Amino acid sequence: MNDSDPLPSWNDGEVRSSLLRFVDGVTTPGEDFLAPEDRIAVFDNDGTLWPEKPMPVQLHFLLRRWKEMVAADASLAGREPYASAVADDPRWVGSVIAAHYAGDDARIPELAEAVVAAQRGLSTGELAGLVEEFFRTAEHPGLRRPYTACAYLPMTELLELLRDKGFTTVIASGGGRDFMRVISRSMYGVRPDQIIGSTADTVWSGSRRTVVYGEGAPYLDDGPAKPVRIWSRLGRRPVLAFGNSNGDIEMLDHATAERPGLGVLILHDDEGRNDPAYTTGAERALEEAPGRGWLTVSVRDDWSRLFADDAGST
């Protein structure tokens, strides 16, 4: 970390200053000082630490996996989401997720069954191998770079600063827990045991002497589930929380329920540096942020660089 400029990819301004003031306040003896074990920072992943458009990274992986399943069993090809996977078309899944956030879960069981099927019977090691192979070969469809080069540089700088100041950095995401664990250390410096995410059912296989994925419905780590899972795993309230969507509201609320605490919302308002502007799925969070005292980070105005290989634009 550069001590003279700990956040070099953040533009000078109130957001950067507020973040640094907060970190200084909880790490310097005084009214808001926290012991290192109480310095917990939680981060959403999709749209917060790396891009989620035009589709979440894990959906790209699932489309590949479903296509492989059709190659092994042609009878799957006539139903969703397998038909969409064969056509390399994520729109059906996107429409199911959009309907879910609009209160219509009619197709969620169909999607959930396919998600479970994509790893049913695999050991945790076998799934990790498939995910590792995906990251060796897959590129972001818009950025045309490996997904492993798509971490937002301002956020990796912030993660490094926080750890240097004695914080525990945790990812709490709606994305798959075991999917993220494969790349969390290399991309973000976050250990696999510091990942909280959605997961399918797992069971012990005595004959194989390992943990395998079973038949149970996947657990979605989103919305009110996030603070519950954070507390269950850590036994502590986070004092810093970063998100970008309505699904992060309760997590940010939990972090700011007591002093000290800070919630930070990433606003994707940049259309010129391959980070498309959008607010879909974040409307309520953005509306509530000012009244709740959350910081709103403008990707356009507050980040001078998005990725490590950018030349910078401000």
PDB file of C-alpha atoms in Angstrom:
ATOM      1  CA  MET A   1       0.000   0.000   0.000  1.00  0.00           C
ATOM      2  CA  ASN A   2       1.203   3.524  -0.800  1.00  0.00           C
ATOM      3  CA  ASP A   3       1.123   5.291   2.596  1.00  0.00           C
ATOM      4  CA  SER A   4       1.285   8.746   1.005  1.00  0.00           C
ATOM      5  CA  ASP A   5      -1.748   8.009  -1.191  1.00  0.00           C
ATOM      6  CA  PRO A   6      -3.650   4.947   0.051  1.00  0.00           C
ATOM      7  CA  LEU A   7      -6.466   5.290  -2.520  1.00  0.00           C
ATOM      8  CA  PRO A   8      -4.739   6.475  -5.713  1.00  0.00           C
ATOM      9  CA  SER A   9      -7.621   5.475  -8.008  1.00  0.00           C
ATOM     10  CA  TRP A  10     -10.157   7.533  -6.041  1.00  0.00           C
ATOM     11  CA  ASN A  11     -10.666  11.151  -7.027  1.00  0.00           C
ATOM     12  CA  ASP A  12     -10.308  13.765  -4.320  1.00  0.00           C
ATOM     13  CA  GLY A  13     -13.714  14.717  -2.978  1.00  0.00           C
ATOM     14  CA  GLU A  14     -16.156  14.249  -0.134  1.00  0.00           C
ATOM     15  CA  VAL A  15     -16.625  10.502  -0.667  1.00  0.00           C
ATOM     16  CA  ARG A  16     -12.912   9.701  -0.518  1.00  0.00           C
ATOM     17  CA  SER A  17     -12.435  12.069   2.422  1.00  0.00           C
ATOM     18  CA  SER A  18     -15.375  10.538   4.298  1.00  0.00           C
ATOM     19  CA  LEU A  19     -14.028   7.018   3.856  1.00  0.00           C
ATOM     20  CA  LEU A  20     -10.572   8.008   5.091  1.00  0.00           C
ATOM     21  CA  ARG A  21     -12.038   9.941   8.044  1.00  0.00           C
ATOM     22  CA  PHE A  22     -14.098   6.942   9.081  1.00  0.00           C
ATOM     23  CA  VAL A  23     -11.151   4.557   8.878  1.00  0.00           C
ATOM     24  CA  ASP A  24      -8.993   6.982  10.816  1.00  0.00           C
ATOM     25  CA  GLY A  25     -11.726   7.465  13.438  1.00  0.00           C
ATOM     26  CA  VAL A  26     -12.134   3.769  14.262  1.00  0.00           C
ATOM     27  CA  THR A  27      -8.391   3.015  14.242  1.00  0.00           C
ATOM     28  CA  THR A  28      -7.156   5.999  16.282  1.00  0.00           C
ATOM     29  CA  PRO A  29      -7.757   6.236  20.063  1.00  0.00           C
ATOM     30  CA  GLY A  30     -10.826   8.368  20.624  1.00  0.00           C
ATOM     31  CA  GLU A  31     -14.621   8.276  20.774  1.00  0.00           C
ATOM     32  CA  ASP A  32     -15.085   5.890  17.820  1.00  0.00           C
ATOM     33  CA  PHE A  33     -12.013   3.699  18.337  1.00  0.00           C
ATOM     34  CA  LEU A  34     -12.586  -0.001  17.773  1.00  0.00           C
ATOM     35  CA  ALA A  35     -10.346  -2.895  18.722  1.00  0.00           C
ATOM     36  CA  PRO A  36      -9.097  -4.805  15.668  1.00  0.00           C
ATOM     37  CA  GLU A  37     -11.426  -7.749  16.320  1.00  0.00           C
ATOM     38  CA  ASP A  38     -14.397  -5.397  15.976  1.00  0.00           C
ATOM     39  CA  ARG A  39     -13.253  -3.853  12.698  1.00  0.00           C
ATOM     40  CA  ILE A  40     -15.448  -5.840  10.315  1.00  0.00           C
ATOM     41  CA  ALA A  41     -16.029  -4.644   6.739  1.00  0.00           C
ATOM     42  CA  VAL A  42     -18.466  -6.519   4.489  1.00  0.00           C
ATOM     43  CA  PHE A  43     -18.717  -6.234   0.730  1.00  0.00           C
ATOM     44  CA  ASP A  44     -21.266  -7.332  -1.811  1.00  0.00           C
ATOM     45  CA  ASN A  45     -19.530  -8.796  -4.875  1.00  0.00           C
ATOM     46  CA  ASP A  46     -21.500  -8.454  -8.139  1.00  0.00           C
ATOM     47  CA  GLY A  47     -21.642  -4.791  -9.101  1.00  0.00           C
ATOM     48  CA  THR A  48     -19.593  -3.804  -6.043  1.00  0.00           C
ATOM     49  CA  LEU A  49     -16.227  -5.515  -6.466  1.00  0.00           C
ATOM     50  CA  TRP A  50     -16.523  -6.442 -10.147  1.00  0.00           C
ATOM     51  CA  PRO A  51     -19.001  -5.770 -13.002  1.00  0.00           C
ATOM     52  CA  GLU A  52     -22.370  -7.493 -13.117  1.00  0.00           C
ATOM     53  CA  LYS A  53     -23.406  -6.330 -16.600  1.00  0.00           C
ATOM     54  CA  PRO A  54     -24.345  -7.562 -19.158  1.00  0.00           C
ATOM     55  CA  MET A  55     -24.816 -10.572 -16.870  1.00  0.00           C
ATOM     56  CA  PRO A  56     -23.444 -11.773 -13.539  1.00  0.00           C
ATOM     57  CA  VAL A  57     -20.208 -13.708 -13.920  1.00  0.00           C
ATOM     58  CA  GLN A  58     -21.654 -16.820 -12.306  1.00  0.00           C
ATOM     59  CA  LEU A  59     -24.508 -16.841 -14.802  1.00  0.00           C
ATOM     60  CA  HIS A  60     -21.919 -17.074 -17.586  1.00  0.00           C
ATOM     61  CA  PHE A  61     -20.460 -20.097 -15.781  1.00  0.00           C
ATOM     62  CA  LEU A  62     -23.897 -21.676 -15.368  1.00  0.00           C
ATOM     63  CA  LEU A  63     -24.760 -21.208 -19.042  1.00  0.00           C
ATOM     64  CA  ARG A  64     -21.582 -23.102 -19.922  1.00  0.00           C
ATOM     65  CA  ARG A  65     -22.368 -25.804 -17.398  1.00  0.00           C
ATOM     66  CA  TRP A  66     -25.949 -26.241 -18.630  1.00  0.00           C
ATOM     67  CA  LYS A  67     -24.697 -26.510 -22.209  1.00  0.00           C
ATOM     68  CA  GLU A  68     -22.340 -29.292 -21.119  1.00  0.00           C
ATOM     69  CA  MET A  69     -25.273 -31.034 -19.445  1.00  0.00           C
ATOM     70  CA  VAL A  70     -27.296 -30.884 -22.678  1.00  0.00           C
ATOM     71  CA  ALA A  71     -24.364 -32.439 -24.549  1.00  0.00           C
ATOM     72  CA  ALA A  72     -24.519 -35.328 -22.077  1.00  0.00           C
ATOM     73  CA  ASP A  73     -28.338 -35.562 -22.049  1.00  0.00           C
ATOM     74  CA  ALA A  74     -30.074 -34.231 -25.181  1.00  0.00           C
ATOM     75  CA  SER A  75     -33.506 -34.526 -23.540  1.00  0.00           C
ATOM     76  CA  LEU A  76     -32.733 -31.373 -21.558  1.00  0.00           C
ATOM     77  CA  ALA A  77     -32.506 -29.202 -24.677  1.00  0.00           C
ATOM     78  CA  GLY A  78     -36.231 -28.591 -24.966  1.00  0.00           C
ATOM     79  CA  ARG A  79     -36.686 -26.799 -21.651  1.00  0.00           C
ATOM     80  CA  GLU A  80     -35.337 -23.791 -19.853  1.00  0.00           C
ATOM     81  CA  PRO A  81     -32.814 -22.730 -18.898  1.00  0.00           C
ATOM     82  CA  TYR A  82     -31.030 -25.376 -20.973  1.00  0.00           C
ATOM     83  CA  ALA A  83     -32.482 -24.146 -24.253  1.00  0.00           C
ATOM     84  CA  SER A  84     -31.170 -20.665 -23.525  1.00  0.00           C
ATOM     85  CA  ALA A  85     -27.767 -22.093 -22.611  1.00  0.00           C
ATOM     86  CA  VAL A  86     -27.510 -23.876 -25.941  1.00  0.00           C
ATOM     87  CA  ALA A  87     -28.366 -20.578 -27.657  1.00  0.00           C
ATOM     88  CA  ASP A  88     -25.853 -18.644 -25.487  1.00  0.00           C
ATOM     89  CA  ASP A  89     -28.733 -16.386 -24.510  1.00  0.00           C
ATOM     90  CA  PRO A  90     -28.983 -15.185 -20.890  1.00  0.00           C
ATOM     91  CA  ARG A  91     -32.280 -13.348 -21.339  1.00  0.00           C
ATOM     92  CA  TRP A  92     -34.565 -16.063 -19.947  1.00  0.00           C
ATOM     93  CA  VAL A  93     -32.615 -16.234 -16.701  1.00  0.00           C
ATOM     94  CA  GLY A  94     -32.483 -12.431 -16.588  1.00  0.00           C
ATOM     95  CA  SER A  95     -36.248 -12.243 -16.949  1.00  0.00           C
ATOM     96  CA  VAL A  96     -36.751 -14.721 -14.096  1.00  0.00           C
ATOM     97  CA  ILE A  97     -34.491 -12.693 -11.801  1.00  0.00           C
ATOM     98  CA  ALA A  98     -36.186  -9.426 -12.817  1.00  0.00           C
ATOM     99  CA  ALA A  99     -39.605 -10.953 -12.135  1.00  0.00           C
ATOM    100  CA  HIS A 100     -38.392 -12.142  -8.723  1.00  0.00           C
ATOM    101  CA  TYR A 101     -37.439  -8.606  -7.719  1.00  0.00           C
ATOM    102  CA  ALA A 102     -40.836  -7.441  -8.977  1.00  0.00           C
ATOM    103  CA  GLY A 103     -42.560  -9.958  -6.680  1.00  0.00           C
ATOM    104  CA  ASP A 104     -43.286 -12.726  -9.222  1.00  0.00           C
ATOM    105  CA  ASP A 105     -41.576 -15.998  -8.301  1.00  0.00           C
ATOM    106  CA  ALA A 106     -43.558 -18.281 -10.621  1.00  0.00           C
ATOM    107  CA  ARG A 107     -40.453 -19.444 -12.501  1.00  0.00           C
ATOM    108  CA  ILE A 108     -38.013 -19.437  -9.601  1.00  0.00           C
ATOM    109  CA  PRO A 109     -38.466 -23.177  -8.841  1.00  0.00           C
ATOM    110  CA  GLU A 110     -37.593 -24.008 -12.450  1.00  0.00           C
ATOM    111  CA  LEU A 111     -34.424 -21.933 -12.266  1.00  0.00           C
ATOM    112  CA  ALA A 112     -33.516 -23.180  -8.780  1.00  0.00           C
ATOM    113  CA  GLU A 113     -33.770 -26.806  -9.891  1.00  0.00           C
ATOM    114  CA  ALA A 114     -31.374 -26.130 -12.780  1.00  0.00           C
ATOM    115  CA  VAL A 115     -28.907 -24.414 -10.440  1.00  0.00           C
ATOM    116  CA  VAL A 116     -29.006 -27.411  -8.089  1.00  0.00           C
ATOM    117  CA  ALA A 117     -28.701 -29.825 -11.022  1.00  0.00           C
ATOM    118  CA  ALA A 118     -25.571 -28.047 -12.252  1.00  0.00           C
ATOM    119  CA  GLN A 119     -23.645 -29.314  -9.218  1.00  0.00           C
ATOM    120  CA  ARG A 120     -25.727 -32.177  -7.858  1.00  0.00           C
ATOM    121  CA  GLY A 121     -23.497 -35.106  -6.919  1.00  0.00           C
ATOM    122  CA  LEU A 122     -20.271 -33.210  -7.463  1.00  0.00           C
ATOM    123  CA  SER A 123     -17.783 -33.003  -4.644  1.00  0.00           C
ATOM    124  CA  THR A 124     -16.727 -29.556  -3.495  1.00  0.00           C
ATOM    125  CA  GLY A 125     -13.342 -30.220  -5.083  1.00  0.00           C
ATOM    126  CA  GLU A 126     -14.883 -31.227  -8.408  1.00  0.00           C
ATOM    127  CA  LEU A 127     -16.956 -28.061  -8.550  1.00  0.00           C
ATOM    128  CA  ALA A 128     -13.908 -25.982  -7.672  1.00  0.00           C
ATOM    129  CA  GLY A 129     -12.091 -27.611 -10.592  1.00  0.00           C
ATOM    130  CA  LEU A 130     -14.884 -26.652 -13.005  1.00  0.00           C
ATOM    131  CA  VAL A 131     -14.860 -23.075 -11.713  1.00  0.00           C
ATOM    132  CA  GLU A 132     -11.080 -22.872 -12.009  1.00  0.00           C
ATOM    133  CA  GLU A 133     -11.275 -24.067 -15.624  1.00  0.00           C
ATOM    134  CA  PHE A 134     -13.956 -21.452 -16.338  1.00  0.00           C
ATOM    135  CA  PHE A 135     -11.741 -18.664 -15.032  1.00  0.00           C
ATOM    136  CA  ARG A 136      -8.783 -19.929 -17.053  1.00  0.00           C
ATOM    137  CA  THR A 137     -10.700 -19.540 -20.309  1.00  0.00           C
ATOM    138  CA  ALA A 138     -13.670 -17.185 -19.936  1.00  0.00           C
ATOM    139  CA  GLU A 139     -13.700 -13.511 -20.852  1.00  0.00           C
ATOM    140  CA  HIS A 140     -16.059 -10.710 -19.937  1.00  0.00           C
ATOM    141  CA  PRO A 141     -18.293 -10.417 -23.033  1.00  0.00           C
ATOM    142  CA  GLY A 142     -18.204  -6.630 -23.070  1.00  0.00           C
ATOM    143  CA  LEU A 143     -14.741  -5.807 -21.752  1.00  0.00           C
ATOM    144  CA  ARG A 144     -13.019  -8.608 -23.691  1.00  0.00           C
ATOM    145  CA  ARG A 145     -10.623  -9.319 -20.885  1.00  0.00           C
ATOM    146  CA  PRO A 146     -10.351 -12.266 -18.489  1.00  0.00           C
ATOM    147  CA  TYR A 147     -12.785 -12.081 -15.608  1.00  0.00           C
ATOM    148  CA  THR A 148      -9.785 -12.268 -13.294  1.00  0.00           C
ATOM    149  CA  ALA A 149      -8.751  -8.835 -14.642  1.00  0.00           C
ATOM    150  CA  CYS A 150     -12.158  -7.288 -13.936  1.00  0.00           C
ATOM    151  CA  ALA A 151     -11.844  -6.415 -10.254  1.00  0.00           C
ATOM    152  CA  TYR A 152     -12.607  -2.745  -9.674  1.00  0.00           C
ATOM    153  CA  LEU A 153      -9.232  -1.207  -8.828  1.00  0.00           C
ATOM    154  CA  PRO A 154     -10.628   1.411  -6.405  1.00  0.00           C
ATOM    155  CA  MET A 155     -12.244  -1.370  -4.389  1.00  0.00           C
ATOM    156  CA  THR A 156      -9.144  -3.583  -4.270  1.00  0.00           C
ATOM    157  CA  GLU A 157      -7.199  -0.533  -3.065  1.00  0.00           C
ATOM    158  CA  LEU A 158      -9.798  -0.008  -0.362  1.00  0.00           C
ATOM    159  CA  LEU A 159      -9.698  -3.674   0.671  1.00  0.00           C
ATOM    160  CA  GLU A 160      -5.913  -3.453   1.013  1.00  0.00           C
ATOM    161  CA  LEU A 161      -6.136  -0.239   3.044  1.00  0.00           C
ATOM    162  CA  LEU A 162      -8.683  -1.733   5.424  1.00  0.00           C
ATOM    163  CA  ARG A 163      -6.652  -4.876   6.033  1.00  0.00           C
ATOM    164  CA  ASP A 164      -3.561  -2.753   6.611  1.00  0.00           C
ATOM    165  CA  LYS A 165      -5.579  -0.916   9.290  1.00  0.00           C
ATOM    166  CA  GLY A 166      -6.529  -4.118  11.071  1.00  0.00           C
ATOM    167  CA  PHE A 167      -9.941  -4.743   9.475  1.00  0.00           C
ATOM    168  CA  THR A 168     -11.316  -8.157   8.632  1.00  0.00           C
ATOM    169  CA  THR A 169     -12.681  -7.956   5.090  1.00  0.00           C
ATOM    170  CA  VAL A 170     -15.606 -10.254   4.278  1.00  0.00           C
ATOM    171  CA  ILE A 171     -17.574 -10.785   1.076  1.00  0.00           C
ATOM    172  CA  ALA A 172     -21.331 -11.241   1.652  1.00  0.00           C
ATOM    173  CA  SER A 173     -22.960 -11.775  -1.708  1.00  0.00           C
ATOM    174  CA  GLY A 174     -25.983 -13.231  -3.430  1.00  0.00           C
ATOM    175  CA  GLY A 175     -23.480 -15.022  -5.664  1.00  0.00           C
ATOM    176  CA  GLY A 176     -22.448 -18.593  -5.042  1.00  0.00           C
ATOM    177  CA  ARG A 177     -20.243 -19.026  -1.983  1.00  0.00           C
ATOM    178  CA  ASP A 178     -18.120 -21.804  -3.449  1.00  0.00           C
ATOM    179  CA  PHE A 179     -17.929 -20.085  -6.840  1.00  0.00           C
ATOM    180  CA  MET A 180     -16.414 -16.971  -5.253  1.00  0.00           C
ATOM    181  CA  ARG A 181     -14.073 -18.918  -2.995  1.00  0.00           C
ATOM    182  CA  VAL A 182     -12.048 -20.086  -5.987  1.00  0.00           C
ATOM    183  CA  ILE A 183     -10.881 -16.579  -6.936  1.00  0.00           C
ATOM    184  CA  SER A 184     -11.436 -14.463  -3.807  1.00  0.00           C
ATOM    185  CA  ARG A 185      -7.869 -14.614  -2.519  1.00  0.00           C
ATOM    186  CA  SER A 186      -6.129 -13.938  -5.849  1.00  0.00           C
ATOM    187  CA  MET A 187      -8.515 -11.158  -6.940  1.00  0.00           C
ATOM    188  CA  TYR A 188      -9.390  -9.456  -3.668  1.00  0.00           C
ATOM    189  CA  GLY A 189      -7.033 -10.772  -1.010  1.00  0.00           C
ATOM    190  CA  VAL A 190     -10.072 -12.214   0.803  1.00  0.00           C
ATOM    191  CA  ARG A 191      -9.597 -15.700   2.222  1.00  0.00           C
ATOM    192  CA  PRO A 192     -12.087 -18.446   1.252  1.00  0.00           C
ATOM    193  CA  ASP A 193     -13.266 -18.723   4.860  1.00  0.00           C
ATOM    194  CA  GLN A 194     -14.273 -15.044   4.721  1.00  0.00           C
ATOM    195  CA  ILE A 195     -16.840 -15.649   1.973  1.00  0.00           C
ATOM    196  CA  ILE A 196     -20.560 -15.650   2.766  1.00  0.00           C
ATOM    197  CA  GLY A 197     -22.827 -16.393  -0.178  1.00  0.00           C
ATOM    198  CA  SER A 198     -25.645 -18.395  -1.664  1.00  0.00           C
ATOM    199  CA  THR A 199     -25.191 -22.141  -1.674  1.00  0.00           C
ATOM    200  CA  ALA A 200     -26.840 -25.373  -2.652  1.00  0.00           C
ATOM    201  CA  ASP A 201     -27.349 -28.112  -0.096  1.00  0.00           C
ATOM    202  CA  THR A 202     -24.224 -30.045   0.863  1.00  0.00           C
ATOM    203  CA  VAL A 203     -23.947 -33.465   2.511  1.00  0.00           C
ATOM    204  CA  TRP A 204     -21.199 -35.763   3.710  1.00  0.00           C
ATOM    205  CA  SER A 205     -20.440 -38.778   1.519  1.00  0.00           C
ATOM    206  CA  GLY A 206     -18.946 -41.511   3.669  1.00  0.00           C
ATOM    207  CA  SER A 207     -18.137 -43.688   0.656  1.00  0.00           C
ATOM    208  CA  ARG A 208     -16.265 -40.850  -1.052  1.00  0.00           C
ATOM    209  CA  ARG A 209     -14.962 -39.329   2.195  1.00  0.00           C
ATOM    210  CA  THR A 210     -15.777 -35.815   1.083  1.00  0.00           C
ATOM    211  CA  VAL A 211     -18.531 -33.193   1.006  1.00  0.00           C
ATOM    212  CA  VAL A 212     -20.833 -33.341  -2.020  1.00  0.00           C
ATOM    213  CA  TYR A 213     -23.701 -31.237  -3.330  1.00  0.00           C
ATOM    214  CA  GLY A 214     -27.092 -32.781  -2.676  1.00  0.00           C
ATOM    215  CA  GLU A 215     -30.763 -32.382  -3.504  1.00  0.00           C
ATOM    216  CA  GLY A 216     -31.763 -29.436  -1.341  1.00  0.00           C
ATOM    217  CA  ALA A 217     -32.898 -26.105  -2.720  1.00  0.00           C
ATOM    218  CA  PRO A 218     -30.241 -23.402  -2.908  1.00  0.00           C
ATOM    219  CA  TYR A 219     -30.037 -20.851  -0.112  1.00  0.00           C
ATOM    220  CA  LEU A 220     -30.149 -17.289  -1.446  1.00  0.00           C
ATOM    221  CA  ASP A 221     -27.967 -14.853   0.484  1.00  0.00           C
ATOM    222  CA  ASP A 222     -29.758 -11.644  -0.395  1.00  0.00           C
ATOM    223  CA  GLY A 223     -31.843  -8.949   1.278  1.00  0.00           C
ATOM    224  CA  PRO A 224     -32.708  -9.718   4.927  1.00  0.00           C
ATOM    225  CA  ALA A 225     -30.734 -12.946   4.720  1.00  0.00           C
ATOM    226  CA  LYS A 226     -27.444 -11.049   4.447  1.00  0.00           C
ATOM    227  CA  PRO A 227     -27.227  -9.630   7.990  1.00  0.00           C
ATOM    228  CA  VAL A 228     -28.543 -12.916   9.393  1.00  0.00           C
ATOM    229  CA  ARG A 229     -25.824 -14.898   7.635  1.00  0.00           C
ATOM    230  CA  ILE A 230     -23.151 -12.349   8.565  1.00  0.00           C
ATOM    231  CA  TRP A 231     -24.110 -12.579  12.233  1.00  0.00           C
ATOM    232  CA  SER A 232     -24.322 -16.383  12.096  1.00  0.00           C
ATOM    233  CA  ARG A 233     -20.831 -16.628  10.627  1.00  0.00           C
ATOM    234  CA  LEU A 234     -19.020 -13.816  12.432  1.00  0.00           C
ATOM    235  CA  GLY A 235     -20.930 -13.180  15.660  1.00  0.00           C
ATOM    236  CA  ARG A 236     -20.248  -9.475  15.186  1.00  0.00           C
ATOM    237  CA  ARG A 237     -21.954  -6.500  13.599  1.00  0.00           C
ATOM    238  CA  PRO A 238     -20.046  -5.107  10.616  1.00  0.00           C
ATOM    239  CA  VAL A 239     -19.089  -1.456  10.974  1.00  0.00           C
ATOM    240  CA  LEU A 240     -18.530  -0.925   7.248  1.00  0.00           C
ATOM    241  CA  ALA A 241     -20.759  -2.270   4.496  1.00  0.00           C
ATOM    242  CA  PHE A 242     -20.540  -1.797   0.734  1.00  0.00           C
ATOM    243  CA  GLY A 243     -23.258  -2.681  -1.769  1.00  0.00           C
ATOM    244  CA  ASN A 244     -24.905  -1.566  -4.974  1.00  0.00           C
ATOM    245  CA  SER A 245     -28.486  -2.831  -4.999  1.00  0.00           C
ATOM    246  CA  ASN A 246     -31.772  -3.159  -3.160  1.00  0.00           C
ATOM    247  CA  GLY A 247     -30.581  -6.579  -1.997  1.00  0.00           C
ATOM    248  CA  ASP A 248     -27.918  -4.844   0.092  1.00  0.00           C
ATOM    249  CA  ILE A 249     -30.233  -2.516   2.044  1.00  0.00           C
ATOM    250  CA  GLU A 250     -30.511  -4.681   5.146  1.00  0.00           C
ATOM    251  CA  MET A 251     -26.756  -5.298   5.221  1.00  0.00           C
ATOM    252  CA  LEU A 252     -26.038  -1.565   5.055  1.00  0.00           C
ATOM    253  CA  ASP A 253     -28.732  -0.934   7.657  1.00  0.00           C
ATOM    254  CA  HIS A 254     -27.148  -3.463  10.007  1.00  0.00           C
ATOM    255  CA  ALA A 255     -23.739  -1.782   9.696  1.00  0.00           C
ATOM    256  CA  THR A 256     -25.174   1.640  10.514  1.00  0.00           C
ATOM    257  CA  ALA A 257     -27.601   0.663  13.273  1.00  0.00           C
ATOM    258  CA  GLU A 258     -25.106   1.732  15.930  1.00  0.00           C
ATOM    259  CA  ARG A 259     -22.205   4.145  16.083  1.00  0.00           C
ATOM    260  CA  PRO A 260     -19.665   3.868  14.630  1.00  0.00           C
ATOM    261  CA  GLY A 261     -20.951   2.511  11.359  1.00  0.00           C
ATOM    262  CA  LEU A 262     -20.872   3.469   7.695  1.00  0.00           C
ATOM    263  CA  GLY A 263     -22.841   2.228   4.706  1.00  0.00           C
ATOM    264  CA  VAL A 264     -21.574   2.799   1.175  1.00  0.00           C
ATOM    265  CA  LEU A 265     -23.570   2.398  -2.041  1.00  0.00           C
ATOM    266  CA  ILE A 266     -21.925   2.119  -5.466  1.00  0.00           C
ATOM    267  CA  LEU A 267     -23.815   4.077  -8.157  1.00  0.00           C
ATOM    268  CA  HIS A 268     -23.127   2.903 -11.702  1.00  0.00           C
ATOM    269  CA  ASP A 269     -23.473   6.199 -13.542  1.00  0.00           C
ATOM    270  CA  ASP A 270     -20.470   5.888 -15.857  1.00  0.00           C
ATOM    271  CA  GLU A 271     -21.244   5.267 -19.525  1.00  0.00           C
ATOM    272  CA  GLY A 272     -17.869   6.103 -21.010  1.00  0.00           C
ATOM    273  CA  ARG A 273     -15.395   3.627 -19.513  1.00  0.00           C
ATOM    274  CA  ASN A 274     -17.015   0.275 -20.227  1.00  0.00           C
ATOM    275  CA  ASP A 275     -19.044   0.400 -17.028  1.00  0.00           C
ATOM    276  CA  PRO A 276     -22.621   0.819 -18.255  1.00  0.00           C
ATOM    277  CA  ALA A 277     -24.846   3.249 -16.399  1.00  0.00           C
ATOM    278  CA  TYR A 278     -27.807   1.581 -14.707  1.00  0.00           C
ATOM    279  CA  THR A 279     -29.963   1.868 -11.621  1.00  0.00           C
ATOM    280  CA  THR A 280     -32.293  -1.083 -12.231  1.00  0.00           C
ATOM    281  CA  GLY A 281     -32.474  -3.134  -9.055  1.00  0.00           C
ATOM    282  CA  ALA A 282     -31.028  -0.300  -6.971  1.00  0.00           C
ATOM    283  CA  GLU A 283     -33.846   2.245  -7.089  1.00  0.00           C
ATOM    284  CA  ARG A 284     -34.984   1.866  -3.473  1.00  0.00           C
ATOM    285  CA  ALA A 285     -31.444   1.793  -2.098  1.00  0.00           C
ATOM    286  CA  LEU A 286     -30.497   4.978  -3.948  1.00  0.00           C
ATOM    287  CA  GLU A 287     -33.689   6.699  -2.785  1.00  0.00           C
ATOM    288  CA  GLU A 288     -33.105   5.770   0.852  1.00  0.00           C
ATOM    289  CA  ALA A 289     -29.340   6.424   0.963  1.00  0.00           C
ATOM    290  CA  PRO A 290     -29.419  10.166   1.788  1.00  0.00           C
ATOM    291  CA  GLY A 291     -31.913   9.781   4.626  1.00  0.00           C
ATOM    292  CA  ARG A 292     -29.976   6.904   6.132  1.00  0.00           C
ATOM    293  CA  GLY A 293     -26.655   8.746   5.944  1.00  0.00           C
ATOM    294  CA  TRP A 294     -25.070   6.289   3.530  1.00  0.00           C
ATOM    295  CA  LEU A 295     -22.310   7.430   1.202  1.00  0.00           C
ATOM    296  CA  THR A 296     -23.065   7.118  -2.504  1.00  0.00           C
ATOM    297  CA  VAL A 297     -20.012   6.486  -4.673  1.00  0.00           C
ATOM    298  CA  SER A 298     -20.310   7.810  -8.219  1.00  0.00           C
ATOM    299  CA  VAL A 299     -18.333   5.525 -10.524  1.00  0.00           C
ATOM    300  CA  ARG A 300     -18.125   8.427 -12.969  1.00  0.00           C
ATOM    301  CA  ASP A 301     -17.027  11.114 -10.524  1.00  0.00           C
ATOM    302  CA  ASP A 302     -15.278   9.315  -7.672  1.00  0.00           C
ATOM    303  CA  TRP A 303     -13.163   6.703  -9.482  1.00  0.00           C
ATOM    304  CA  SER A 304     -10.308   7.878 -11.679  1.00  0.00           C
ATOM    305  CA  ARG A 305      -9.576   4.347 -12.898  1.00  0.00           C
ATOM    306  CA  LEU A 306     -11.791   1.285 -13.036  1.00  0.00           C
ATOM    307  CA  PHE A 307      -9.316  -1.529 -13.662  1.00  0.00           C
ATOM    308  CA  ALA A 308      -5.640  -2.130 -12.990  1.00  0.00           C
ATOM    309  CA  ASP A 309      -4.654  -1.848 -16.666  1.00  0.00           C
ATOM    310  CA  ASP A 310      -6.592   1.399 -17.287  1.00  0.00           C
ATOM    311  CA  ALA A 311      -4.589   4.476 -18.127  1.00  0.00           C
ATOM    312  CA  GLY A 312      -6.944   6.671 -16.078  1.00  0.00           C
ATOM    313  CA  SER A 313      -9.381   9.258 -17.336  1.00  0.00           C
ATOM    314  CA  THR A 314      -9.619  12.109 -14.851  1.00  0.00           C
TER     315      THR A 314
END
